[in-house]
Amino acid sequence: MYDFVIVGGGVVGCCISRALSRYDVTVALVEKEADVSLGASKANSGIVHGGYAGKAGSLKGELCIKGNNSFESLNKELQFGYKKIGGLIIGFSQEDRTNLMIQYENALKIGQTDFKWLTRDEILELEPHINPNVLCALFSPSIGITSPYEMTIALIENAIENGVTLLLEHEVTDISLEECYHIETSKGMIKGKWLINAAGLDSGKINRWLGNNELTIHPRRGQYILLGKDQNVVNHVIFQTPTEKGKGILVTPTVHGNLMIGPDAEDLLEDPKTETSITRLESIVKQAKNSVTSFDVKRALTTFSGIRAMSSNQDFFIKYVDDFAITVGGIDSPGLTSSPAIAEYVVDLIKEKCQLTVKKDFNPYRKSYFEMENDTLVCQCEIQGKNRILKALNGPIKLTTTDAIKRRVRAGMGNCQGLRCQPLIKEIISDYHHIEKNAVEVRTETDKPSRVSIEEIRLLSI
Ligand SMILES: Cc1cc2nc3c(=O)[nH]c(=O)nc-3n(C[C@H](O)[C@H](O)[C@H](O)COP(=O)(O)OP(=O)(O)OC[C@H]3O[C@@H](n4cnc5c(N)ncnc54)[C@H](O)[C@@H]3O)c2cc1C
């Protein structure tokens, strides 16, 4: 029996695992997929938001700013990649200026005091490729960018190093309480004294299994286009002025230097899939061009989408739902930013009922694969060598797909999108696991969505 069983290997479950691995307790993280970070934590904007991203007085607002403040030190410990590049929320009209003022006042109430108003000239000096019709902007130096899946992987790798057990391909199918929690999974039953439900889109369902009906999850999809590094024409995160209709489309560099545009917001009903559609992507490009005029969508590399787990109460839902069960659900944006603070919040809830003793030998550090020697090149586009791929295969999680390698060492993320290196990576995986090369899959996710091809994107005349 484990002291703590955490359901869900997204950034939230992995952050909580790592936070608990500081203490002298046994922890299992249970994830239905064959890797961590295959839900919302894989496909999002990767923005480390400022305090404006949650309303003053909400848990979202409080945890977003606390989370933002912890990224610098967390990245020093775990080396997942984080850059505090700052962000601009730009406006084109008096109406936008009024809406920006609301953001400014909210940020002040929440404790974010670094926002600065910029004039048109100042904006164009910072960002020469912004639409010259821009009128005003709010600038925040504390906004940053990160790689969400590399962060999630780093968290769980460090948690495993500190004693956490990761159980992949264990889908939780039911939970009952008989002295302790009996967690039924696709691979047998697991017992836990405590249960933490961090199951993203499934957090509402699991909450109901725990006897609480207060949380309903509404899936909301957001689509993106990722462009080549040669299209990275901005230095900061460029947001549009949020309105009642939505947050607008952002244009941002990624932490590895690509340009990314998106996401839109599409409410879904049943069986949400991470597919992309040409009509929505076309609209995203048009809206992005309102902010930044000079990128060439024909240099797109790929399209993808992620699904937000919107909670029925518009705020994060983090509370005891049974004597020793905590649901951490409805973690939509800015959940990535907030995740370190969410983990601390959960640990504080636990400490209300049980004493946690810090382990003497807790090791907070984890080395990035990019710190390791780069030998014979496998991925020419991203300059990644065989040694790093082998290091990833040798890591604490069993990796069997080319996508799992890609998320760790970027081999296959470049201009050719794995056209040249994917067969080589399959060979390395097959040699490593002594399996047939054609048995090595690209991905194993249960959600195999259809995505708009780059050929279709290149036909867009925008
Ligand atoms: C389009 C989009 C843009 C966003 N942009 C940002 C941003 O820029 N900045 C920011 O701060 N936040 C952003 N977010 C929000 C952020 O991505 C999420 O808040 C965060 O990833 C949520 O993490 P999670 O661990 O709760 O959920 P997930 O990552 O979805 O993890 C839940 C996990 O639970 C597993 N699971 C589900 N059911 C079961 C089961 N029955 N048994 C076992 N495992 C199960 C899933 O497989 C999954 O791995 C964005 C989200 C989206 C979708």
Short mmCIF file of N, CA, C and O in Angstrom, two decimals, residues 279-323:
data_model
loop_
_atom_site.label_atom_id
_atom_site.label_comp_id
_atom_site.label_asym_id
_atom_site.label_seq_id
_atom_site.Cartn_x
_atom_site.Cartn_y
_atom_site.Cartn_z
N THR A 279 -10.25 25.51 -41.39
CA THR A 279 -10.99 26.77 -41.26
C THR A 279 -10.57 27.51 -40.00
O THR A 279 -10.36 28.73 -40.01
N ARG A 280 -10.42 26.76 -38.92
CA ARG A 280 -10.00 27.42 -37.66
C ARG A 280 -8.56 27.92 -37.76
O ARG A 280 -8.26 29.01 -37.29
N LEU A 281 -7.69 27.13 -38.38
CA LEU A 281 -6.29 27.56 -38.49
C LEU A 281 -6.18 28.80 -39.39
O LEU A 281 -5.39 29.71 -39.10
N GLU A 282 -7.01 28.84 -40.42
CA GLU A 282 -6.98 30.02 -41.30
C GLU A 282 -7.38 31.27 -40.51
O GLU A 282 -6.75 32.32 -40.60
N SER A 283 -8.39 31.12 -39.67
CA SER A 283 -8.83 32.25 -38.86
C SER A 283 -7.74 32.65 -37.84
O SER A 283 -7.51 33.85 -37.59
N ILE A 284 -7.03 31.65 -37.31
CA ILE A 284 -5.94 31.94 -36.37
C ILE A 284 -4.84 32.75 -37.07
O ILE A 284 -4.33 33.73 -36.51
N VAL A 285 -4.50 32.35 -38.29
CA VAL A 285 -3.44 33.08 -39.02
C VAL A 285 -3.89 34.52 -39.23
O VAL A 285 -3.12 35.47 -38.98
N LYS A 286 -5.16 34.70 -39.67
CA LYS A 286 -5.65 36.07 -39.93
C LYS A 286 -5.57 36.91 -38.66
O LYS A 286 -5.14 38.07 -38.68
N GLN A 287 -6.00 36.32 -37.54
CA GLN A 287 -5.99 37.09 -36.28
C GLN A 287 -4.56 37.38 -35.82
O GLN A 287 -4.27 38.47 -35.33
N ALA A 288 -3.67 36.39 -36.00
CA ALA A 288 -2.26 36.60 -35.60
C ALA A 288 -1.65 37.72 -36.43
O ALA A 288 -0.85 38.52 -35.93
N LYS A 289 -2.04 37.79 -37.70
CA LYS A 289 -1.49 38.83 -38.59
C LYS A 289 -1.96 40.23 -38.17
O LYS A 289 -1.35 41.23 -38.55
N ASN A 290 -3.06 40.30 -37.41
CA ASN A 290 -3.46 41.61 -36.86
C ASN A 290 -2.42 42.12 -35.88
O ASN A 290 -2.27 43.32 -35.70
N SER A 291 -1.72 41.18 -35.21
CA SER A 291 -0.69 41.58 -34.23
C SER A 291 0.66 41.75 -34.88
O SER A 291 1.35 42.74 -34.66
N VAL A 292 1.06 40.71 -35.62
CA VAL A 292 2.41 40.69 -36.19
C VAL A 292 2.26 40.38 -37.67
O VAL A 292 1.69 39.34 -38.04
N THR A 293 2.77 41.28 -38.49
CA THR A 293 2.43 41.18 -39.91
C THR A 293 3.38 40.30 -40.72
O THR A 293 3.02 39.77 -41.75
N SER A 294 4.62 40.12 -40.23
CA SER A 294 5.66 39.68 -41.16
C SER A 294 6.13 38.24 -41.02
O SER A 294 7.27 37.93 -41.34
N PHE A 295 5.29 37.34 -40.55
CA PHE A 295 5.72 35.95 -40.61
C PHE A 295 5.08 35.29 -41.83
O PHE A 295 4.03 35.74 -42.31
N ASP A 296 5.73 34.24 -42.30
CA ASP A 296 5.26 33.57 -43.51
C ASP A 296 4.70 32.21 -43.12
O ASP A 296 5.44 31.30 -42.76
N VAL A 297 3.38 32.07 -43.23
CA VAL A 297 2.74 30.84 -42.76
C VAL A 297 3.17 29.64 -43.62
O VAL A 297 3.04 28.48 -43.20
N LYS A 298 3.72 29.92 -44.78
CA LYS A 298 4.21 28.81 -45.63
C LYS A 298 5.43 28.14 -44.99
O LYS A 298 5.84 27.06 -45.39
N ARG A 299 6.00 28.76 -43.98
CA ARG A 299 7.13 28.17 -43.24
C ARG A 299 6.64 27.45 -41.98
O ARG A 299 7.41 27.25 -41.03
N ALA A 300 5.36 27.06 -42.00
CA ALA A 300 4.82 26.29 -40.86
C ALA A 300 5.47 24.91 -40.81
O ALA A 300 5.81 24.34 -41.86
N LEU A 301 5.64 24.39 -39.59
CA LEU A 301 6.22 23.05 -39.43
C LEU A 301 5.16 22.02 -39.09
O LEU A 301 5.20 20.89 -39.54
N THR A 302 4.22 22.43 -38.25
CA THR A 302 3.18 21.47 -37.85
C THR A 302 1.99 22.21 -37.25
O THR A 302 2.08 23.41 -36.95
N THR A 303 0.89 21.49 -37.11
CA THR A 303 -0.29 22.05 -36.42
C THR A 303 -0.65 21.09 -35.29
O THR A 303 -0.39 19.90 -35.38
N PHE A 304 -1.21 21.62 -34.24
CA PHE A 304 -1.63 20.75 -33.13
C PHE A 304 -2.71 21.46 -32.31
O PHE A 304 -2.98 22.64 -32.50
N SER A 305 -3.32 20.70 -31.42
CA SER A 305 -4.30 21.34 -30.52
C SER A 305 -4.22 20.71 -29.14
O SER A 305 -3.75 19.58 -28.98
N GLY A 306 -4.68 21.46 -28.16
CA GLY A 306 -4.75 20.97 -26.78
C GLY A 306 -6.14 21.26 -26.24
O GLY A 306 -6.84 22.14 -26.76
N ILE A 307 -6.52 20.51 -25.22
CA ILE A 307 -7.89 20.68 -24.69
C ILE A 307 -7.84 21.14 -23.23
O ILE A 307 -7.27 20.45 -22.36
N ARG A 308 -8.45 22.28 -22.99
CA ARG A 308 -8.48 22.84 -21.63
C ARG A 308 -9.59 22.12 -20.84
O ARG A 308 -10.68 21.90 -21.39
N ALA A 309 -9.32 21.82 -19.59
CA ALA A 309 -10.34 21.23 -18.71
C ALA A 309 -10.98 22.38 -17.93
O ALA A 309 -10.52 22.75 -16.85
N MET A 310 -12.01 22.99 -18.51
CA MET A 310 -12.63 24.16 -17.87
C MET A 310 -13.55 23.69 -16.75
O MET A 310 -14.38 22.80 -16.96
N SER A 311 -13.43 24.31 -15.58
CA SER A 311 -14.30 23.86 -14.48
C SER A 311 -15.59 24.66 -14.47
O SER A 311 -15.64 25.81 -14.88
N SER A 312 -16.64 24.00 -13.99
CA SER A 312 -17.97 24.62 -13.98
C SER A 312 -17.99 25.87 -13.10
O SER A 312 -18.81 26.75 -13.30
N ASN A 313 -17.08 25.98 -12.12
CA ASN A 313 -17.13 27.16 -11.25
C ASN A 313 -16.14 28.25 -11.68
O ASN A 313 -15.88 29.18 -10.93
N GLN A 314 -15.58 28.13 -12.89
CA GLN A 314 -14.68 29.14 -13.48
C GLN A 314 -13.36 29.32 -12.73
O GLN A 314 -12.63 30.25 -12.99
N ASP A 315 -13.09 28.49 -11.74
CA ASP A 315 -11.84 28.64 -10.97
C ASP A 315 -11.22 27.25 -10.80
O ASP A 315 -11.86 26.23 -11.09
N PHE A 316 -9.97 27.21 -10.35
CA PHE A 316 -9.39 25.91 -10.03
C PHE A 316 -10.22 25.30 -8.89
O PHE A 316 -10.67 26.00 -7.98
N PHE A 317 -10.38 23.98 -8.95
CA PHE A 317 -11.13 23.26 -7.92
C PHE A 317 -10.13 22.39 -7.17
O PHE A 317 -9.70 21.35 -7.66
N ILE A 318 -9.68 22.87 -6.01
CA ILE A 318 -8.66 22.13 -5.25
C ILE A 318 -9.14 22.02 -3.82
O ILE A 318 -9.11 23.02 -3.08
N LYS A 319 -9.63 20.87 -3.44
CA LYS A 319 -10.09 20.73 -2.06
C LYS A 319 -10.28 19.27 -1.67
O LYS A 319 -10.29 18.38 -2.52
N TYR A 320 -10.46 19.07 -0.36
CA TYR A 320 -10.81 17.74 0.13
C TYR A 320 -12.20 17.40 -0.37
O TYR A 320 -13.13 18.20 -0.23
N VAL A 321 -12.34 16.21 -0.97
CA VAL A 321 -13.67 15.76 -1.36
C VAL A 321 -14.06 14.52 -0.56
O VAL A 321 -15.15 13.98 -0.73
N ASP A 322 -13.16 14.07 0.26
CA ASP A 322 -13.39 12.96 1.17
C ASP A 322 -12.33 13.13 2.27
O ASP A 322 -11.45 13.98 2.13
N ASP A 323 -12.38 12.31 3.33
CA ASP A 323 -11.46 12.53 4.45
C ASP A 323 -10.00 12.61 4.01
O ASP A 323 -9.24 13.46 4.47
#
